[in-house]
Amino acid sequence: MQIDKDLVAASATPLVLAILAEGESYGYAILRRVRELSNGELDWTDGMLYPLLHRLHRLGYVTTEWRTPPEGRRRRYYAVTDGGRAALAEHRRQWETVTRALRGIWRGGDLLSFAFGRA
Amino acid sequence: MEQVELEIAEWRAFIGQDPALDGRDVEELETHLRDQIADLTTAGLAPDEAFLVAIKRMGRLDELSREFASEQSGRLWRQSVIADGGEQEQADSRWVEALVFAVAAAATIQIARLAAGFPTEQASWLTLNASLFVLPFLAGYFARRRGLQMRDSLLTAAPFLVSAVVINFYPFVAGGSTELLVAAHLPVALWFVVTYPYTSGVVRSHERRMDFVRFTGEWFIYYVLIALGGGVLLALTAFILEPTGVDAERVIDWVLPPAAAGSVIVAAWLVESKQRVVENMAPVLTMLFTPLFAVMLVAAIVVYVVTGLGDAFDRDLLGVFDALLVVVLGLVLYGISARNPSASPGWMDRIQLVAVASALVLDVMVLGAMVSRIGELGFTPNRTAALGLNVLLLMSLAGTAWLSARFLTGHSTFNRLERWQTSYLPVFGVWAAAVVVILPPLFGFI
């Protein structure tokens, strides 16, 4: 299944913020988590994550720090801020409203086809 | 593995050339690439295959670069540099377009001067209306360049028409102070009107407002450069004409005002089309002058505290301090607009805070003295205008100092500071408009 580009773009911010809300992380690991969460169906172009992280940083939603873990290479780590958490909560409210509306109409449709299918 | 290292180095050199990506971005993308290659080789791919797959997943560089460019401090022009490089033909027609508007502005001012009785006399309405002969052409130039719709063009024209009607119907006392105040504030108010066509009508966007701030600063630099060059040219002309007995002063009298008017448009065109040149100059100038101003202001505080505020404080001083605060605010705005918004607090931010804070301290001292003086002498149009501007500047800089202190201590983001500046900007435009429209009737047009 190919997910529509606009939908991928719209969900990118809440997804990244939610992943960072689980704990600080770095670019490559964030993308791995996105693939894992969507069973590989949300296919991002890897590079595009970084401009997004830039934007989140500029808006003050995340903080960044270059660090070298005991084993491994030097990486830029991102951590969510309180502002980021507030933005995430707002995103969440909006997405829940959208999915609720969609679920409502689709469940109704299913019931109808179910009823008519029986008849 | 050797081969892959080579390929990575080549790739890094390639993306390193991109103006939209800085060293940190390249480093971050490289670690990403290496992580990806390591994972793929663990999964069984040969290193060179892993490299190819990792590159492919990274995406196309031009798209990536566009994305970075649009993110970084609203530098949308880079996008256009990347997108339409090589469109020489279009650039040429833009050059002609700017020239047409520049010549039109120059011709208008000259015709107006002749109508006002030049060269024998000069009517006072000319000074009052001077900006109305020039800035509509600047607005028109941007309206055309941005391809504004009819509705937006009319909205741009409206303030010019309204102000033309208002200032020419006001019964100013000839040579009175309200007339001079209007002549000084109208260009400022109209400059804010140019924001509308400049931003294609999207004045609410903070990023676009910041673009306009950047434009204003760069325009100023270009205008000063043109003025310097023009000055040299005129001086040489005067020397060359001296032996022929032609009165050089009269030549200059004829040439200077139209040239100054046309240069307004030419400078704007230069900012638009040769942005890369001035772009490198702006941060250097800010870096040079912010510390110098900081030193000067701190020294001034020390002197004021040691010698005390003497009786030498006359009312002109308020005007001087208005100018000082405007310059400090200009430096701050310019520094902010040229700064990489995602960089962490640095020494320049600290110096800027020192400059702003000392300007504030100085101004509060002066303002205190002035307010008591006005209490004795009462309000005049000049004092009202100077005091109002001073208070507005004080508020703007106080907000700046507070937010930049919070940014430096890690309690706030740079974005907040930027937002504060761009949100506050319209206040100055409204103030200038109020001085033009409300102040004269308030004081009976004296």
Coordinates of C-alpha atoms in Angstrom, one line a residue:
Chain A
M1 CA 0.0 0.0 0.0
Q2 CA 1.3 3.4 -1.0
I3 CA 0.3 6.1 1.5
D4 CA -0.5 9.4 0.0
K5 CA 2.3 12.0 0.1
D6 CA 0.2 14.7 1.7
L7 CA -0.8 12.3 4.4
V8 CA 2.8 11.3 5.1
A9 CA 3.8 15.0 5.3
A10 CA 0.9 15.8 7.7
S11 CA 1.6 13.0 10.0
A12 CA 5.3 13.5 10.1
T13 CA 5.4 16.2 12.8
P14 CA 3.2 14.4 15.4
L15 CA 5.0 11.1 14.6
V16 CA 8.4 12.5 15.2
L17 CA 7.3 14.3 18.4
A18 CA 5.6 11.2 19.7
I19 CA 8.7 9.1 19.1
L20 CA 10.9 11.7 20.9
A21 CA 8.3 11.8 23.7
E22 CA 9.3 8.2 24.3
G23 CA 12.9 9.3 24.9
E24 CA 15.6 11.2 23.2
S25 CA 16.8 9.8 19.9
Y26 CA 18.8 10.6 16.8
G27 CA 17.8 10.7 13.1
Y28 CA 18.5 7.2 12.0
A29 CA 16.9 5.7 15.0
I30 CA 13.8 7.9 14.6
L31 CA 13.3 6.6 11.0
R32 CA 13.8 3.0 12.1
R33 CA 11.1 3.5 14.7
V34 CA 8.8 5.0 12.1
R35 CA 9.2 2.0 9.9
E36 CA 8.7 -0.3 12.8
L37 CA 5.5 1.4 14.0
S38 CA 4.0 1.4 10.5
N39 CA 5.3 -2.1 9.5
G40 CA 7.4 -0.4 6.8
E41 CA 4.3 1.1 5.1
L42 CA 5.1 4.7 6.0
D43 CA 7.9 5.2 3.6
W44 CA 9.8 8.4 4.1
T45 CA 12.6 9.7 2.0
D46 CA 15.3 9.5 4.7
G47 CA 16.8 12.9 4.0
M48 CA 13.5 14.7 4.5
L49 CA 13.5 14.0 8.3
Y50 CA 16.4 16.4 8.8
P51 CA 14.8 19.6 7.5
L52 CA 11.8 18.6 9.6
L53 CA 14.0 18.3 12.7
H54 CA 15.4 21.7 11.9
R55 CA 12.0 23.2 11.9
L56 CA 11.0 21.5 15.2
H57 CA 14.2 22.9 16.7
R58 CA 13.5 26.4 15.4
L59 CA 10.0 26.3 16.9
G60 CA 11.5 25.2 20.2
Y61 CA 9.8 21.8 20.2
V62 CA 13.0 19.9 20.5
T63 CA 16.5 20.5 21.8
T64 CA 19.6 19.0 20.2
E65 CA 23.0 18.0 21.3
W66 CA 26.0 16.4 19.6
R67 CA 27.2 13.5 21.7
T68 CA 29.4 10.4 21.3
P69 CA 27.9 7.4 23.1
P70 CA 30.5 5.0 24.8
E71 CA 30.4 2.8 21.8
G72 CA 29.3 4.1 18.5
R73 CA 29.7 7.2 16.5
R74 CA 29.1 10.9 17.2
R75 CA 25.5 11.8 16.6
R76 CA 23.1 14.6 17.0
Y77 CA 20.6 13.7 19.6
Y78 CA 17.1 15.2 19.8
A79 CA 14.9 15.5 22.9
V80 CA 11.4 16.9 23.2
T81 CA 10.7 20.1 25.2
D82 CA 7.6 21.1 27.1
G83 CA 6.6 23.2 24.1
G84 CA 7.0 20.1 22.0
R85 CA 4.8 18.1 24.3
A86 CA 2.1 20.8 24.2
A87 CA 2.3 20.8 20.4
L88 CA 2.1 17.0 20.4
A89 CA -1.0 17.1 22.6
E90 CA -2.6 19.5 20.2
H91 CA -1.7 17.4 17.2
R92 CA -3.1 14.4 19.0
R93 CA -6.4 16.1 19.6
Q94 CA -6.7 17.0 16.0
W95 CA -5.8 13.6 14.7
E96 CA -8.2 11.9 17.1
T97 CA -11.1 14.1 15.9
V98 CA -10.3 13.3 12.3
T99 CA -10.0 9.5 12.8
R100 CA -13.1 9.5 15.0
A101 CA -15.1 11.2 12.2
L102 CA -13.7 8.8 9.6
R103 CA -14.4 5.8 11.7
G104 CA -17.9 7.0 12.4
I105 CA -18.8 7.3 8.8
W106 CA -17.1 4.1 7.8
R107 CA -18.6 2.1 10.6
G108 CA -22.0 3.4 9.5
G109 CA -21.3 2.4 5.9
D110 CA -20.2 -1.0 7.0
L111 CA -23.4 -1.5 9.0
L112 CA -25.5 -0.5 6.0
S113 CA -23.8 -2.8 3.6
F114 CA -24.0 -5.5 6.3
A115 CA -27.8 -4.9 6.6
F116 CA -28.4 -4.7 2.9
G117 CA -26.1 -7.6 2.2
R118 CA -28.3 -9.7 4.4
A119 CA -31.5 -8.6 2.9
Chain B
M1 CA 35.4 -1.1 2.9
E2 CA 38.1 1.2 1.4
Q3 CA 36.1 1.7 -1.7
V4 CA 33.0 2.7 0.3
E5 CA 35.0 5.2 2.4
L6 CA 36.1 6.8 -0.9
E7 CA 32.6 6.9 -2.2
I8 CA 31.3 8.4 1.1
A9 CA 34.0 11.1 1.0
E10 CA 33.0 11.9 -2.6
W11 CA 29.3 12.1 -1.6
R12 CA 30.1 14.3 1.3
A13 CA 32.1 16.7 -0.9
F14 CA 29.3 16.8 -3.3
I15 CA 26.5 17.7 -0.8
G16 CA 28.9 20.0 1.0
Q17 CA 28.8 22.3 -2.0
D18 CA 25.1 22.9 -1.4
P19 CA 24.6 26.4 0.0
A20 CA 21.5 25.4 2.0
L21 CA 23.4 22.7 4.0
D22 CA 25.9 23.7 6.6
G23 CA 28.8 21.6 8.0
R24 CA 26.6 20.3 10.8
D25 CA 23.9 19.2 8.4
V26 CA 26.4 17.4 6.2
E27 CA 27.9 15.6 9.3
E28 CA 24.5 14.6 10.5
L29 CA 23.5 13.2 7.1
E30 CA 26.8 11.4 6.9
T31 CA 26.3 9.6 10.2
H32 CA 22.8 8.7 9.0
L33 CA 24.3 7.2 5.8
R34 CA 26.9 5.3 7.8
D35 CA 24.3 3.8 10.1
Q36 CA 22.2 2.8 7.2
I37 CA 25.2 1.1 5.4
A38 CA 26.2 -0.7 8.6
D39 CA 22.7 -2.1 9.0
L40 CA 22.5 -3.2 5.4
T41 CA 25.9 -4.9 5.5
T42 CA 24.8 -6.7 8.6
A43 CA 21.8 -7.9 6.7
G44 CA 24.1 -9.4 4.1
L45 CA 24.6 -6.7 1.4
A46 CA 28.0 -6.0 0.0
P47 CA 29.4 -2.7 1.2
D48 CA 29.1 -1.0 -2.2
E49 CA 25.5 -2.2 -2.7
A50 CA 24.7 -1.0 0.8
F51 CA 26.1 2.4 -0.2
L52 CA 23.9 2.6 -3.2
V53 CA 20.8 1.6 -1.4
A54 CA 21.5 4.1 1.4
I55 CA 22.0 6.9 -1.1
K56 CA 18.8 6.0 -2.8
R57 CA 16.9 6.1 0.5
M58 CA 18.4 9.5 1.4
G59 CA 16.5 11.0 -1.5
R60 CA 17.4 13.4 -4.3
L61 CA 19.7 16.1 -3.3
D62 CA 17.9 18.9 -5.1
E63 CA 14.7 18.1 -3.2
L64 CA 16.5 17.8 0.1
S65 CA 18.3 21.1 -0.5
R66 CA 15.1 22.9 -1.4
E67 CA 13.6 21.6 1.8
F68 CA 16.6 22.8 3.9
A69 CA 16.6 26.1 2.1
S70 CA 12.9 26.8 2.8
E71 CA 13.5 25.9 6.4
Q72 CA 16.5 28.0 7.0
S73 CA 15.6 31.5 8.2
G74 CA 13.1 32.1 5.4
R75 CA 15.8 32.4 2.8
L76 CA 13.5 31.6 0.0
W77 CA 15.7 33.3 -2.5
R78 CA 18.1 30.4 -2.4
Q79 CA 15.3 28.2 -3.6
S80 CA 14.8 30.4 -6.6
V81 CA 18.5 30.5 -7.2
I82 CA 18.5 26.7 -7.2
A83 CA 15.3 26.5 -9.2
D84 CA 15.8 29.0 -12.0
G85 CA 19.5 29.1 -12.4
G86 CA 20.3 29.9 -16.0
E87 CA 17.3 31.9 -16.9
Q88 CA 19.3 34.8 -18.2
E89 CA 16.6 36.1 -20.5
Q90 CA 14.2 36.6 -17.7
A91 CA 16.8 38.5 -15.6
D92 CA 17.3 40.9 -18.5
S93 CA 13.6 41.8 -18.8
R94 CA 13.6 42.3 -15.0
W95 CA 16.4 44.8 -15.4
V96 CA 14.4 46.8 -17.9
E97 CA 11.3 46.6 -15.7
A98 CA 13.2 48.1 -12.7
L99 CA 14.7 50.8 -15.0
V100 CA 11.3 51.8 -16.2
F101 CA 10.0 52.3 -12.7
A102 CA 13.2 54.1 -11.7
V103 CA 13.0 56.5 -14.6
A104 CA 9.3 57.1 -13.9
A105 CA 10.1 58.0 -10.3
A106 CA 12.9 60.3 -11.3
A107 CA 10.7 62.0 -14.0
T108 CA 7.8 62.4 -11.5
I109 CA 9.9 64.2 -8.9
Q110 CA 11.4 66.4 -11.6
I111 CA 8.0 67.4 -13.0
A112 CA 6.8 68.1 -9.5
R113 CA 9.8 70.3 -8.8
L114 CA 9.2 72.3 -11.9
A115 CA 5.6 72.6 -11.0
A116 CA 6.6 73.9 -7.6
G117 CA 8.6 76.7 -9.2
F118 CA 12.1 75.2 -9.5
P119 CA 14.6 76.7 -10.0
T120 CA 13.5 80.1 -8.8
E121 CA 11.5 79.1 -5.7
Q122 CA 10.3 76.0 -3.9
A123 CA 6.8 75.5 -2.6
S124 CA 6.4 73.8 0.8
W125 CA 4.0 71.2 -0.6
L126 CA 6.9 69.7 -2.4
T127 CA 8.7 68.6 0.8
L128 CA 5.5 67.4 2.2
N129 CA 4.6 65.3 -0.8
A130 CA 8.2 64.1 -1.7
S131 CA 7.7 60.5 -0.6
L132 CA 4.4 60.3 -2.5
F133 CA 6.3 61.0 -5.7
V134 CA 8.7 58.1 -5.1
L135 CA 7.3 55.3 -3.0
P136 CA 4.3 54.5 -5.1
F137 CA 6.7 53.5 -7.8
L138 CA 8.5 51.2 -5.4
A139 CA 5.2 49.7 -4.4
G140 CA 4.2 49.4 -8.1
Y141 CA 7.5 47.8 -8.9
F142 CA 6.9 45.1 -6.3
A143 CA 3.2 44.7 -7.3
R144 CA 4.3 44.0 -10.8
R145 CA 7.2 41.8 -9.9
R146 CA 5.1 39.7 -7.5
G147 CA 2.3 39.5 -10.1
L148 CA -0.3 41.0 -7.7
Q149 CA -4.0 40.5 -8.4
M150 CA -6.2 43.5 -9.1
R151 CA -7.7 43.5 -5.7
D152 CA -4.3 43.5 -4.0
S153 CA -3.0 46.2 -6.3
L154 CA -6.0 48.4 -5.3
L155 CA -5.3 47.7 -1.7
T156 CA -1.7 48.8 -2.2
A157 CA -2.8 52.0 -3.9
A158 CA -5.4 53.0 -1.4
P159 CA -3.1 54.2 1.4
F160 CA -1.1 56.3 -1.1
L161 CA -4.3 58.0 -2.3
V162 CA -5.7 58.5 1.2
S163 CA -2.5 60.0 2.5
A164 CA -2.2 62.2 -0.6
V165 CA -5.7 63.6 0.0
V166 CA -5.3 63.9 3.8
I167 CA -2.0 65.8 3.8
N168 CA -2.9 68.2 1.0
F169 CA -6.3 69.1 2.6
Y170 CA -4.9 69.7 6.0
P171 CA -4.5 73.5 6.5
F172 CA -1.0 73.4 7.8
V173 CA 0.6 76.7 9.1
A174 CA 3.4 77.3 6.6
G175 CA 6.7 76.1 8.1
G176 CA 5.0 74.9 11.3
S177 CA 6.2 72.0 13.3
T178 CA 3.3 69.7 12.4
E179 CA 4.0 70.1 8.7
L180 CA 7.6 69.1 9.3
L181 CA 6.6 66.2 11.4
V182 CA 4.3 64.9 8.7
A183 CA 7.0 65.3 6.1
A184 CA 9.3 63.2 8.3
H185 CA 6.7 60.5 9.2
L186 CA 5.0 60.0 5.9
P187 CA 7.9 58.2 4.2
V188 CA 8.1 55.8 7.2
A189 CA 4.4 55.1 7.1
L190 CA 4.5 54.6 3.3
W191 CA 7.5 52.4 3.6
F192 CA 5.4 50.1 5.8
V193 CA 2.7 50.2 3.0
V194 CA 5.4 48.7 0.6
T195 CA 5.4 45.6 2.9
Y196 CA 2.0 44.7 1.3
P197 CA 3.1 44.3 -2.3
Y198 CA 6.6 43.1 -1.2
T199 CA 5.1 40.1 0.7
S200 CA 2.5 39.5 -2.1
G201 CA -0.2 40.5 0.4
V202 CA 0.8 37.9 2.9
V203 CA 1.6 40.5 5.6
R204 CA 0.5 38.2 8.4
S205 CA 3.3 35.7 7.8
H206 CA 6.1 36.3 10.2
E207 CA 8.6 34.8 7.9
R208 CA 7.6 37.1 5.1
R209 CA 7.8 40.1 7.5
M210 CA 11.3 39.1 8.4
D211 CA 12.1 38.9 4.7
F212 CA 10.9 42.5 4.5
V213 CA 13.1 43.5 7.4
R214 CA 16.0 41.9 5.6
F215 CA 15.1 43.7 2.5
T216 CA 15.0 47.0 4.3
G217 CA 18.4 46.6 5.7
E218 CA 19.9 45.4 2.5
W219 CA 18.2 48.2 0.6
F220 CA 19.7 50.7 3.0
I221 CA 23.2 49.3 2.4
Y222 CA 22.8 49.5 -1.3
Y223 CA 21.3 52.9 -1.2
V224 CA 24.2 54.2 0.9
L225 CA 26.6 52.7 -1.6
I226 CA 24.9 54.3 -4.5
A227 CA 24.8 57.6 -2.7
L228 CA 28.6 57.4 -2.0
G229 CA 29.3 56.5 -5.6
G230 CA 27.0 59.3 -6.8
G231 CA 28.7 61.8 -4.5
V232 CA 32.1 61.0 -6.0
L233 CA 30.6 61.3 -9.5
L234 CA 29.1 64.7 -8.7
A235 CA 32.2 66.0 -7.0
L236 CA 34.3 65.0 -10.0
T237 CA 31.7 66.6 -12.4
A238 CA 32.0 69.8 -10.4
F239 CA 35.8 69.9 -10.7
I240 CA 35.7 69.1 -14.4
L241 CA 33.1 71.8 -15.1
E242 CA 35.0 74.4 -13.1
P243 CA 37.3 75.6 -15.9
T244 CA 34.4 75.9 -18.4
G245 CA 32.6 78.4 -16.2
V246 CA 29.4 76.3 -15.9
D247 CA 27.9 76.6 -12.5
A248 CA 28.4 73.1 -11.1
E249 CA 26.0 73.8 -8.2
R250 CA 23.1 74.4 -10.6
V251 CA 23.9 71.2 -12.4
I252 CA 23.8 69.3 -9.1
D253 CA 20.6 71.0 -8.2
W254 CA 19.0 69.7 -11.4
V255 CA 20.4 66.2 -11.2
L256 CA 20.5 65.2 -7.6
P257 CA 16.8 64.9 -6.5
P258 CA 15.7 62.8 -9.5
A259 CA 18.8 60.6 -9.2
A260 CA 18.0 60.1 -5.5
A261 CA 14.4 59.2 -6.4
G262 CA 15.5 56.7 -9.1
S263 CA 18.1 55.1 -6.8
V264 CA 15.3 54.1 -4.5
I265 CA 14.0 51.7 -7.1
V266 CA 17.5 50.7 -8.4
A267 CA 18.6 49.8 -4.9
A268 CA 15.4 47.7 -4.5
W269 CA 16.2 45.9 -7.8
L270 CA 19.8 45.3 -6.7
V271 CA 18.6 43.7 -3.4
E272 CA 16.2 41.5 -5.3
S273 CA 18.6 40.3 -8.0
K274 CA 22.0 40.5 -6.4
Q275 CA 21.1 39.3 -3.0
R276 CA 24.0 37.0 -2.7
V277 CA 26.4 39.9 -2.7
V278 CA 24.8 41.9 0.1
E279 CA 23.9 38.8 2.0
N280 CA 27.5 38.3 2.8
M281 CA 27.9 41.9 3.7
A282 CA 25.0 42.2 6.1
P283 CA 26.2 39.8 8.8
V284 CA 29.7 41.2 8.7
L285 CA 28.4 44.8 9.2
T286 CA 26.3 43.7 12.1
M287 CA 29.2 41.7 13.6
L288 CA 31.4 44.8 13.3
F289 CA 29.0 47.4 14.6
T290 CA 27.1 45.6 17.4
P291 CA 30.2 45.3 19.6
L292 CA 31.2 48.9 18.9
F293 CA 27.8 50.2 19.8
A294 CA 27.8 48.0 22.9
V295 CA 31.1 49.5 24.0
M296 CA 29.9 53.1 23.2
L297 CA 26.7 52.6 25.2
V298 CA 28.4 51.1 28.2
A299 CA 30.9 53.9 28.2
A300 CA 28.0 56.5 28.0
I301 CA 26.3 54.9 31.0
V302 CA 29.5 55.2 33.0
V303 CA 30.0 58.8 32.0
Y304 CA 26.3 59.7 32.8
V305 CA 26.6 58.0 36.2
V306 CA 29.9 59.7 37.1
T307 CA 29.0 63.2 35.9
G308 CA 25.3 63.0 36.6
L309 CA 22.5 64.4 34.5
G310 CA 23.3 68.1 34.2
D311 CA 21.1 70.9 33.1
A312 CA 22.6 70.6 29.7
F313 CA 19.7 68.3 28.9
D314 CA 17.7 70.1 26.4
R315 CA 14.7 68.8 24.5
D316 CA 16.7 68.0 21.4
L317 CA 18.4 65.2 23.3
L318 CA 15.2 63.2 23.1
G319 CA 15.4 63.3 19.4
V320 CA 19.1 62.1 19.6
F321 CA 18.0 59.3 21.8
D322 CA 15.2 58.3 19.4
A323 CA 17.9 58.1 16.7
L324 CA 20.1 56.0 19.0
L325 CA 17.3 53.6 19.8
V326 CA 16.4 53.3 16.2
V327 CA 19.9 52.4 15.3
V328 CA 20.2 49.9 18.1
L329 CA 16.8 48.4 17.1
G330 CA 18.0 48.3 13.5
L331 CA 21.2 46.5 14.5
V332 CA 19.2 44.0 16.5
L333 CA 16.6 43.4 13.8
Y334 CA 19.3 43.0 11.2
G335 CA 21.3 40.7 13.5
I336 CA 18.2 38.6 14.1
S337 CA 17.3 38.4 10.4
A338 CA 20.8 37.4 9.4
R339 CA 21.2 34.9 12.1
N340 CA 20.8 31.1 11.7
P341 CA 17.7 30.6 13.8
S342 CA 18.6 27.1 14.9
A343 CA 22.1 28.0 16.2
S344 CA 22.6 27.9 20.0
P345 CA 23.2 31.1 21.9
G346 CA 26.7 32.5 21.1
W347 CA 28.9 35.4 22.1
M348 CA 27.2 37.7 19.5
D349 CA 23.9 37.2 21.2
R350 CA 25.4 38.2 24.5
I351 CA 27.0 41.3 23.0
Q352 CA 23.7 42.2 21.5
L353 CA 22.0 41.8 24.8
V354 CA 24.6 44.1 26.4
A355 CA 24.0 46.7 23.7
V356 CA 20.2 46.5 24.1
A357 CA 20.3 46.6 27.9
S358 CA 22.6 49.6 28.1
A359 CA 20.6 51.4 25.5
L360 CA 17.6 50.8 27.7
V361 CA 19.3 52.0 30.9
L362 CA 20.4 55.2 29.1
D363 CA 17.0 55.8 27.6
V364 CA 15.2 55.3 30.9
M365 CA 17.6 57.9 32.5
V366 CA 16.9 60.4 29.7
L367 CA 13.2 59.7 29.6
G368 CA 12.9 60.3 33.3
A369 CA 14.5 63.7 33.0
M370 CA 12.4 64.5 29.9
V371 CA 9.1 63.6 31.4
S372 CA 9.6 66.0 34.3
R373 CA 10.7 68.7 31.8
I374 CA 7.6 68.2 29.7
G375 CA 5.6 68.4 32.9
E376 CA 6.9 71.9 33.3
L377 CA 6.8 73.0 29.7
G378 CA 3.7 71.2 28.4
F379 CA 3.3 69.2 25.3
T380 CA 4.2 70.5 21.8
P381 CA 3.8 68.5 18.6
N382 CA 7.5 67.8 18.5
R383 CA 7.7 66.7 22.1
T384 CA 4.7 64.5 21.6
A385 CA 6.1 62.8 18.5
A386 CA 9.5 62.3 20.0
L387 CA 8.2 61.1 23.3
G388 CA 5.7 58.7 21.7
L389 CA 8.4 57.2 19.5
N390 CA 10.7 56.9 22.4
V391 CA 8.2 55.0 24.5
L392 CA 7.4 52.6 21.6
L393 CA 11.1 51.9 21.0
L394 CA 11.7 51.4 24.7
M395 CA 8.9 48.8 24.8
S396 CA 10.2 47.0 21.8
L397 CA 13.8 46.9 23.2
A398 CA 12.6 45.9 26.6
G399 CA 10.8 43.0 25.1
T400 CA 13.9 42.1 23.1
A401 CA 16.1 42.3 26.2
W402 CA 13.8 40.1 28.2
L403 CA 13.4 37.5 25.5
S404 CA 17.0 37.4 24.6
A405 CA 18.0 37.0 28.2
R406 CA 15.6 34.1 28.4
F407 CA 17.0 32.7 25.2
L408 CA 20.6 33.0 26.5
T409 CA 19.6 31.2 29.8
G410 CA 17.9 28.5 27.8
H411 CA 14.4 29.3 29.0
S412 CA 13.1 30.3 25.6
T413 CA 13.8 29.8 22.0
F414 CA 15.2 32.1 19.4
N415 CA 12.0 31.8 17.5
R416 CA 10.2 33.7 20.3
L417 CA 12.5 36.6 19.9
E418 CA 12.0 36.6 16.2
R419 CA 8.2 36.5 16.7
W420 CA 8.3 39.4 19.1
Q421 CA 10.1 41.5 16.6
T422 CA 7.9 40.7 13.7
S423 CA 4.8 41.1 15.7
Y424 CA 5.8 44.5 17.0
L425 CA 6.8 45.9 13.7
P426 CA 3.3 47.1 12.7
V427 CA 3.2 49.2 15.8
F428 CA 5.8 51.5 14.3
G429 CA 3.9 51.7 11.1
V430 CA 0.7 52.6 12.9
W431 CA 2.5 55.2 15.0
A432 CA 4.0 56.9 11.9
A433 CA 0.5 56.9 10.3
A434 CA -1.0 58.4 13.5
V435 CA 1.6 61.2 13.5
V436 CA 0.6 62.0 9.9
V437 CA -3.2 61.8 10.3
I438 CA -4.0 62.5 14.0
L439 CA -1.3 64.7 15.4
P440 CA -1.8 67.8 13.1
P441 CA -5.5 68.3 13.9
L442 CA -4.8 67.6 17.6
F443 CA -2.4 70.6 17.7
G444 CA -4.4 72.8 15.4
F445 CA -1.9 72.4 12.5
I446 CA 0.7 74.7 14.1

